[in-house]
Amino acid sequence: MASPTELRHTTETGFGRRTTADDVTAGLSLRGKTILVTGGTTGLGLETCRALALRGAHVLGTGRTQDAAEHAMDSLRGEANGYACDLADADSIRACISQIRAAGFRLDAIIGNAGIMALPTLQQAYGYELQFFTNHVGHFMLVTGLLDQLTDDGRVVMLSSSAHAMAPREGIQFEELSGERAYSPWRHYGQSKLANLLFAKELQRRFTGTARTAYAVHPGATRTQLARHLGRLAAWFTQVAGSLFLRNVGQGAATTVFAAAHPQATALAGQYLADCRLARASKRANDEALARRLWTVSEHIVQRLP
């Protein structure tokens, strides 16, 4: 395994905070590639789909409803298909997996982009706190259900966040995944984003000996609809001050697209990336035992879903 110093050297690509998804893919041909993107109807997901389709990839974009997914994919230049996949609904996830398998797609990349953030009050799915279930469990179920469709050198990219550092001290509160004991919008969001990062780390460990790779990425604070649950102040900030402090969606999608499609990303397999380069993660994010336990617990959750 490369040392941190060696990894840093591999990221001297000229990409940075202001790099866009179009910059990352400039000169790349993705013809013949098929890439699945969750949450492809708006914001970062739609921009990710647009940039990949523009370079020739066949994009499979998911949304909570079939109509929303198809409408978004129809707006793209290039080959794209929409699929319903509500990551808080086990039946919807199962149906999406079945449809993609039945279509015979071989996936060159799976991008776990969809997510919800900082819900002001506790909400649940199947008795689990909704952010943990939607952001992590739903993606775990979808990705592991499609691993047989992943190409021999396929990639899995999970959108994490610098907010993973807001997770509880123990990292994942396995004994309290319902969120009922002491719900906190940001702590529970951080827990879900840490779970995304740990999932990518453990997936990379399981890819050892193959050409498959996994990544966790931080898109940076971006002007999207993700903050829609935060109230009027956040909405005002996003609309009025966002142009000064927040990235546009092209910049926000750059690291995701880099991890999913750029040749130089393979040197950073299993890492946490931001600005298309190695980023610093929390101590818990590198806890291999925690990542393995999360995988086992996630498997048990999925097995028990109705």
Tab-separated table of C-alpha atoms in Angstrom:
chain	number	residue	atom	x	y	z
A	1	MET	CA	0.000	0.000	0.000
A	2	ALA	CA	1.270	3.455	-0.893
A	3	SER	CA	2.319	5.745	1.950
A	4	PRO	CA	0.404	9.016	2.594
A	5	THR	CA	3.315	10.937	1.057
A	6	GLU	CA	3.266	8.787	-2.072
A	7	LEU	CA	-0.508	9.178	-2.314
A	8	ARG	CA	-0.233	12.949	-2.089
A	9	HIS	CA	2.218	12.933	-4.969
A	10	THR	CA	-0.274	11.059	-7.138
A	11	THR	CA	-2.829	13.844	-6.715
A	12	GLU	CA	-0.748	16.607	-8.282
A	13	THR	CA	-3.035	16.667	-11.302
A	14	GLY	CA	-3.814	20.349	-11.590
A	15	PHE	CA	-7.361	19.743	-10.330
A	16	GLY	CA	-8.610	21.681	-7.330
A	17	ARG	CA	-11.474	23.469	-5.639
A	18	ARG	CA	-12.632	25.283	-8.773
A	19	THR	CA	-12.309	22.267	-11.067
A	20	THR	CA	-15.601	21.271	-12.688
A	21	ALA	CA	-16.922	17.908	-13.811
A	22	ASP	CA	-16.367	19.036	-17.403
A	23	ASP	CA	-12.731	19.900	-16.601
A	24	VAL	CA	-12.155	16.452	-15.100
A	25	THR	CA	-13.556	14.658	-18.134
A	26	ALA	CA	-12.027	16.906	-20.797
A	27	GLY	CA	-10.386	14.693	-23.403
A	28	LEU	CA	-11.860	11.468	-21.984
A	29	SER	CA	-14.047	9.167	-24.038
A	30	LEU	CA	-16.471	7.143	-21.948
A	31	ARG	CA	-18.119	5.423	-24.896
A	32	GLY	CA	-18.922	1.840	-24.074
A	33	LYS	CA	-19.103	2.601	-20.348
A	34	THR	CA	-22.305	2.178	-18.327
A	35	ILE	CA	-22.562	4.115	-15.069
A	36	LEU	CA	-25.320	4.054	-12.462
A	37	VAL	CA	-25.955	7.246	-10.461
A	38	THR	CA	-28.386	7.404	-7.551
A	39	GLY	CA	-30.243	10.644	-6.963
A	40	GLY	CA	-29.773	11.649	-10.574
A	41	THR	CA	-32.794	13.926	-10.846
A	42	THR	CA	-31.431	17.160	-9.333
A	43	GLY	CA	-28.326	18.922	-8.095
A	44	LEU	CA	-25.051	17.050	-7.934
A	45	GLY	CA	-26.586	13.828	-9.216
A	46	LEU	CA	-28.057	15.403	-12.328
A	47	GLU	CA	-24.806	17.276	-13.019
A	48	THR	CA	-22.847	14.040	-12.590
A	49	CYS	CA	-25.161	12.303	-15.066
A	50	ARG	CA	-24.883	15.205	-17.517
A	51	ALA	CA	-21.081	15.290	-17.456
A	52	LEU	CA	-20.749	11.518	-17.876
A	53	ALA	CA	-23.331	11.311	-20.671
A	54	LEU	CA	-21.655	14.227	-22.457
A	55	ARG	CA	-18.457	12.152	-22.722
A	56	GLY	CA	-20.310	9.158	-24.132
A	57	ALA	CA	-21.208	7.057	-21.087
A	58	HIS	CA	-24.537	5.269	-20.964
A	59	VAL	CA	-26.014	6.695	-17.775
A	60	LEU	CA	-28.565	4.951	-15.571
A	61	GLY	CA	-29.980	7.623	-13.303
A	62	THR	CA	-32.270	6.869	-10.394
A	63	GLY	CA	-34.906	8.970	-8.682
A	64	ARG	CA	-37.571	8.395	-6.082
A	65	THR	CA	-40.176	7.911	-8.804
A	66	GLN	CA	-40.015	6.538	-12.328
A	67	ASP	CA	-41.446	9.734	-13.803
A	68	ALA	CA	-38.848	11.929	-12.082
A	69	ALA	CA	-35.989	9.674	-13.166
A	70	GLU	CA	-37.142	9.466	-16.772
A	71	HIS	CA	-37.753	13.215	-16.996
A	72	ALA	CA	-34.227	13.948	-15.752
A	73	MET	CA	-32.572	11.442	-18.063
A	74	ASP	CA	-34.561	12.723	-21.049
A	75	SER	CA	-33.019	16.166	-20.470
A	76	LEU	CA	-29.480	14.900	-21.080
A	77	ARG	CA	-27.434	14.891	-24.251
A	78	GLY	CA	-26.461	11.287	-24.719
A	79	GLU	CA	-27.715	7.820	-23.845
A	80	ALA	CA	-29.520	7.669	-20.508
A	81	ASN	CA	-32.243	5.641	-18.819
A	82	GLY	CA	-34.182	6.439	-15.669
A	83	TYR	CA	-35.078	4.038	-12.887
A	84	ALA	CA	-37.166	4.427	-9.752
A	85	CYS	CA	-35.135	3.773	-6.606
A	86	ASP	CA	-36.384	5.207	-3.326
A	87	LEU	CA	-33.544	4.449	-0.939
A	88	ALA	CA	-35.905	4.527	2.042
A	89	ASP	CA	-38.104	1.794	0.510
A	90	ALA	CA	-36.759	-1.761	0.402
A	91	ASP	CA	-39.247	-2.859	-2.253
A	92	SER	CA	-38.203	0.038	-4.500
A	93	ILE	CA	-34.533	-0.882	-4.114
A	94	ARG	CA	-35.223	-4.538	-4.843
A	95	ALA	CA	-37.203	-3.598	-7.945
A	96	CYS	CA	-34.371	-1.376	-9.214
A	97	ILE	CA	-31.836	-4.163	-8.706
A	98	SER	CA	-34.076	-6.622	-10.533
A	99	GLN	CA	-34.649	-4.283	-13.481
A	100	ILE	CA	-30.963	-3.549	-13.969
A	101	ARG	CA	-30.083	-7.236	-13.728
A	102	ALA	CA	-32.856	-8.183	-16.145
A	103	ALA	CA	-31.620	-5.583	-18.643
A	104	GLY	CA	-28.211	-7.266	-18.555
A	105	PHE	CA	-26.234	-4.101	-17.871
A	106	ARG	CA	-22.576	-4.475	-16.940
A	107	LEU	CA	-21.762	-1.516	-14.721
A	108	ASP	CA	-18.426	0.250	-15.043
A	109	ALA	CA	-19.238	2.416	-12.043
A	110	ILE	CA	-21.890	2.742	-9.364
A	111	ILE	CA	-22.152	6.203	-7.819
A	112	GLY	CA	-24.003	6.482	-4.502
A	113	ASN	CA	-24.946	10.141	-4.737
A	114	ALA	CA	-28.474	10.370	-3.292
A	115	GLY	CA	-28.938	11.542	0.262
A	116	ILE	CA	-30.838	13.566	2.825
A	117	MET	CA	-29.308	15.978	5.328
A	118	ALA	CA	-29.969	17.180	8.864
A	119	LEU	CA	-33.675	16.384	9.134
A	120	PRO	CA	-34.972	18.749	11.861
A	121	THR	CA	-37.020	16.083	13.624
A	122	LEU	CA	-36.600	12.348	13.983
A	123	GLN	CA	-37.970	10.314	11.101
A	124	GLN	CA	-37.590	6.590	10.635
A	125	ALA	CA	-37.712	3.828	8.042
A	126	TYR	CA	-38.313	0.272	9.281
A	127	GLY	CA	-37.509	1.497	12.807
A	128	TYR	CA	-34.127	2.976	11.841
A	129	GLU	CA	-33.246	6.671	11.851
A	130	LEU	CA	-34.053	7.875	8.341
A	131	GLN	CA	-30.714	9.478	7.443
A	132	PHE	CA	-28.805	6.338	8.415
A	133	PHE	CA	-31.239	4.157	6.502
A	134	THR	CA	-31.490	6.295	3.357
A	135	ASN	CA	-27.902	7.438	3.085
A	136	HIS	CA	-26.241	4.187	4.133
A	137	VAL	CA	-28.496	1.126	4.361
A	138	GLY	CA	-30.336	1.880	1.113
A	139	HIS	CA	-27.053	2.308	-0.739
A	140	PHE	CA	-25.549	-0.764	0.927
A	141	MET	CA	-28.518	-2.810	-0.256
A	142	LEU	CA	-28.368	-1.421	-3.800
A	143	VAL	CA	-24.603	-1.676	-4.287
A	144	THR	CA	-24.183	-5.143	-2.815
A	145	GLY	CA	-27.206	-6.269	-4.818
A	146	LEU	CA	-25.496	-5.151	-8.028
A	147	LEU	CA	-21.922	-6.290	-7.399
A	148	ASP	CA	-22.442	-9.204	-9.773
A	149	GLN	CA	-23.145	-6.636	-12.504
A	150	LEU	CA	-19.961	-4.658	-11.804
A	151	THR	CA	-17.265	-5.078	-14.458
A	152	ASP	CA	-13.927	-6.633	-13.562
A	153	ASP	CA	-12.378	-3.166	-13.231
A	154	GLY	CA	-15.555	-1.432	-12.094
A	155	ARG	CA	-15.635	1.353	-9.515
A	156	VAL	CA	-17.945	2.191	-6.624
A	157	VAL	CA	-18.061	5.826	-5.501
A	158	MET	CA	-19.841	6.831	-2.301
A	159	LEU	CA	-20.602	10.451	-1.521
A	160	SER	CA	-19.538	11.068	2.037
A	161	SER	CA	-18.911	14.515	3.527
A	162	SER	CA	-16.579	16.391	5.838
A	163	ALA	CA	-19.600	16.190	8.158
A	164	HIS	CA	-18.557	12.580	8.868
A	165	ALA	CA	-16.426	14.152	11.606
A	166	MET	CA	-19.677	15.161	13.366
A	167	ALA	CA	-20.549	11.521	13.995
A	168	PRO	CA	-20.828	10.343	17.623
A	169	ARG	CA	-17.603	9.706	19.529
A	170	GLU	CA	-17.941	5.946	19.060
A	171	GLY	CA	-18.486	6.453	15.319
A	172	ILE	CA	-21.628	4.391	14.752
A	173	GLN	CA	-24.157	3.972	17.570
A	174	PHE	CA	-24.987	0.359	16.807
A	175	GLU	CA	-27.146	-0.030	19.904
A	176	GLU	CA	-29.235	3.038	19.070
A	177	LEU	CA	-29.774	3.076	15.311
A	178	SER	CA	-33.414	4.046	15.840
A	179	GLY	CA	-32.334	7.558	16.830
A	180	GLU	CA	-34.935	7.622	19.583
A	181	ARG	CA	-32.685	8.116	22.589
A	182	ALA	CA	-31.217	11.524	21.716
A	183	TYR	CA	-31.833	12.573	18.127
A	184	SER	CA	-29.549	15.277	16.737
A	185	PRO	CA	-29.951	16.402	13.090
A	186	TRP	CA	-26.256	16.977	12.491
A	187	ARG	CA	-24.833	14.184	14.636
A	188	HIS	CA	-27.056	11.646	12.920
A	189	TYR	CA	-26.260	13.103	9.508
A	190	GLY	CA	-22.571	12.813	10.388
A	191	GLN	CA	-23.102	9.199	11.423
A	192	SER	CA	-24.677	8.411	8.036
A	193	LYS	CA	-21.813	10.081	6.176
A	194	LEU	CA	-19.241	8.212	8.273
A	195	ALA	CA	-21.114	5.039	7.349
A	196	ASN	CA	-20.779	5.917	3.648
A	197	LEU	CA	-17.034	6.358	4.116
A	198	LEU	CA	-16.618	3.141	6.104
A	199	PHE	CA	-18.642	1.233	3.520
A	200	ALA	CA	-16.280	2.377	0.752
A	201	LYS	CA	-13.235	1.447	2.847
A	202	GLU	CA	-14.556	-2.039	3.603
A	203	LEU	CA	-15.632	-2.542	0.005
A	204	GLN	CA	-12.109	-1.730	-1.147
A	205	ARG	CA	-10.733	-4.262	1.349
A	206	ARG	CA	-13.074	-6.877	-0.111
A	207	PHE	CA	-11.904	-5.934	-3.624
A	208	THR	CA	-8.317	-6.882	-2.714
A	209	GLY	CA	-6.798	-9.051	-5.428
A	210	THR	CA	-9.098	-7.653	-8.115
A	211	ALA	CA	-9.012	-4.603	-10.374
A	212	ARG	CA	-12.199	-3.232	-8.822
A	213	THR	CA	-11.928	-0.058	-6.748
A	214	ALA	CA	-14.000	1.910	-4.245
A	215	TYR	CA	-13.843	5.537	-3.137
A	216	ALA	CA	-15.487	7.933	-0.686
A	217	VAL	CA	-15.696	11.554	-1.785
A	218	HIS	CA	-16.514	14.911	-0.223
A	219	PRO	CA	-18.136	17.160	-2.850
A	220	GLY	CA	-17.689	20.332	-0.814
A	221	ALA	CA	-20.389	22.773	0.244
A	222	THR	CA	-22.471	23.139	-2.897
A	223	ARG	CA	-25.606	25.037	-3.920
A	224	THR	CA	-28.129	22.179	-4.130
A	225	GLN	CA	-31.527	21.208	-2.705
A	226	LEU	CA	-29.861	19.113	0.008
A	227	ALA	CA	-30.325	21.957	2.511
A	228	ARG	CA	-34.071	22.120	1.930
A	229	HIS	CA	-34.810	20.717	5.402
A	230	LEU	CA	-32.735	23.301	7.261
A	231	GLY	CA	-35.281	26.113	7.419
A	232	ARG	CA	-35.543	29.686	6.202
A	233	LEU	CA	-32.120	30.881	7.335
A	234	ALA	CA	-30.315	28.170	5.389
A	235	ALA	CA	-32.518	28.811	2.350
A	236	TRP	CA	-31.688	32.526	2.515
A	237	PHE	CA	-27.974	31.815	2.828
A	238	THR	CA	-28.028	29.423	-0.101
A	239	GLN	CA	-29.858	31.883	-2.343
A	240	VAL	CA	-28.236	35.177	-1.325
A	241	ALA	CA	-24.762	34.384	-0.056
A	242	GLY	CA	-24.239	31.052	-1.771
A	243	SER	CA	-22.571	32.533	-4.825
A	244	LEU	CA	-19.790	33.859	-2.586
A	245	PHE	CA	-19.170	30.826	-0.397
A	246	LEU	CA	-20.663	27.738	-2.038
A	247	ARG	CA	-19.573	25.793	-5.096
A	248	ASN	CA	-21.734	25.469	-8.141
A	249	VAL	CA	-22.913	21.987	-9.080
A	250	GLY	CA	-20.217	21.598	-11.727
A	251	GLN	CA	-17.530	22.119	-9.100
A	252	GLY	CA	-19.396	19.975	-6.568
A	253	ALA	CA	-19.616	17.028	-8.964
A	254	ALA	CA	-15.968	17.152	-10.026
A	255	THR	CA	-14.515	14.802	-7.402
A	256	THR	CA	-17.312	12.279	-7.899
A	257	VAL	CA	-16.697	12.189	-11.643
A	258	PHE	CA	-12.937	12.038	-11.091
A	259	ALA	CA	-13.320	8.973	-8.863
A	260	ALA	CA	-15.770	7.282	-11.222
A	261	ALA	CA	-14.033	7.863	-14.539
A	262	HIS	CA	-10.562	9.417	-14.462
A	263	PRO	CA	-7.585	7.095	-15.021
A	264	GLN	CA	-5.543	8.771	-12.277
A	265	ALA	CA	-8.135	7.921	-9.624
A	266	THR	CA	-7.123	4.256	-9.536
A	267	ALA	CA	-3.950	5.184	-7.635
A	268	LEU	CA	-6.214	6.466	-4.840
A	269	ALA	CA	-8.409	3.376	-4.511
A	270	GLY	CA	-9.962	3.008	-1.077
A	271	GLN	CA	-9.254	6.607	-0.112
A	272	TYR	CA	-11.330	9.599	0.993
A	273	LEU	CA	-11.104	12.316	-1.664
A	274	ALA	CA	-11.949	16.006	-1.949
A	275	ASP	CA	-11.017	18.459	-4.699
A	276	CYS	CA	-9.953	15.431	-6.790
A	277	ARG	CA	-7.169	14.590	-4.367
A	278	LEU	CA	-6.490	12.821	-1.095
A	279	ALA	CA	-8.286	14.430	1.850
A	280	ARG	CA	-7.914	14.109	5.600
A	281	ALA	CA	-10.518	11.904	7.248
A	282	SER	CA	-11.392	11.460	10.910
A	283	LYS	CA	-9.741	8.792	13.042
A	284	ARG	CA	-12.950	6.745	13.049
A	285	ALA	CA	-13.007	6.754	9.235
A	286	ASN	CA	-9.850	4.621	9.251
A	287	ASP	CA	-11.065	2.153	11.883
A	288	GLU	CA	-11.005	-1.198	10.045
A	289	ALA	CA	-12.779	-3.056	12.844
A	290	LEU	CA	-15.580	-0.472	12.832
A	291	ALA	CA	-15.926	-0.804	9.052
A	292	ARG	CA	-16.145	-4.595	9.275
A	293	ARG	CA	-18.730	-4.416	12.046
A	294	LEU	CA	-20.803	-1.924	10.072
A	295	TRP	CA	-20.800	-4.290	7.076
A	296	THR	CA	-21.986	-7.197	9.228
A	297	VAL	CA	-24.701	-5.134	10.934
A	298	SER	CA	-25.835	-3.752	7.567
A	299	GLU	CA	-26.136	-7.268	6.172
A	300	HIS	CA	-28.311	-8.266	9.126
A	301	ILE	CA	-30.522	-5.195	8.701
A	302	VAL	CA	-31.056	-5.941	5.011
A	303	GLN	CA	-31.781	-9.593	5.685
A	304	ARG	CA	-34.499	-8.669	8.201
A	305	LEU	CA	-36.268	-6.104	6.008
A	306	PRO	CA	-39.833	-7.068	5.049
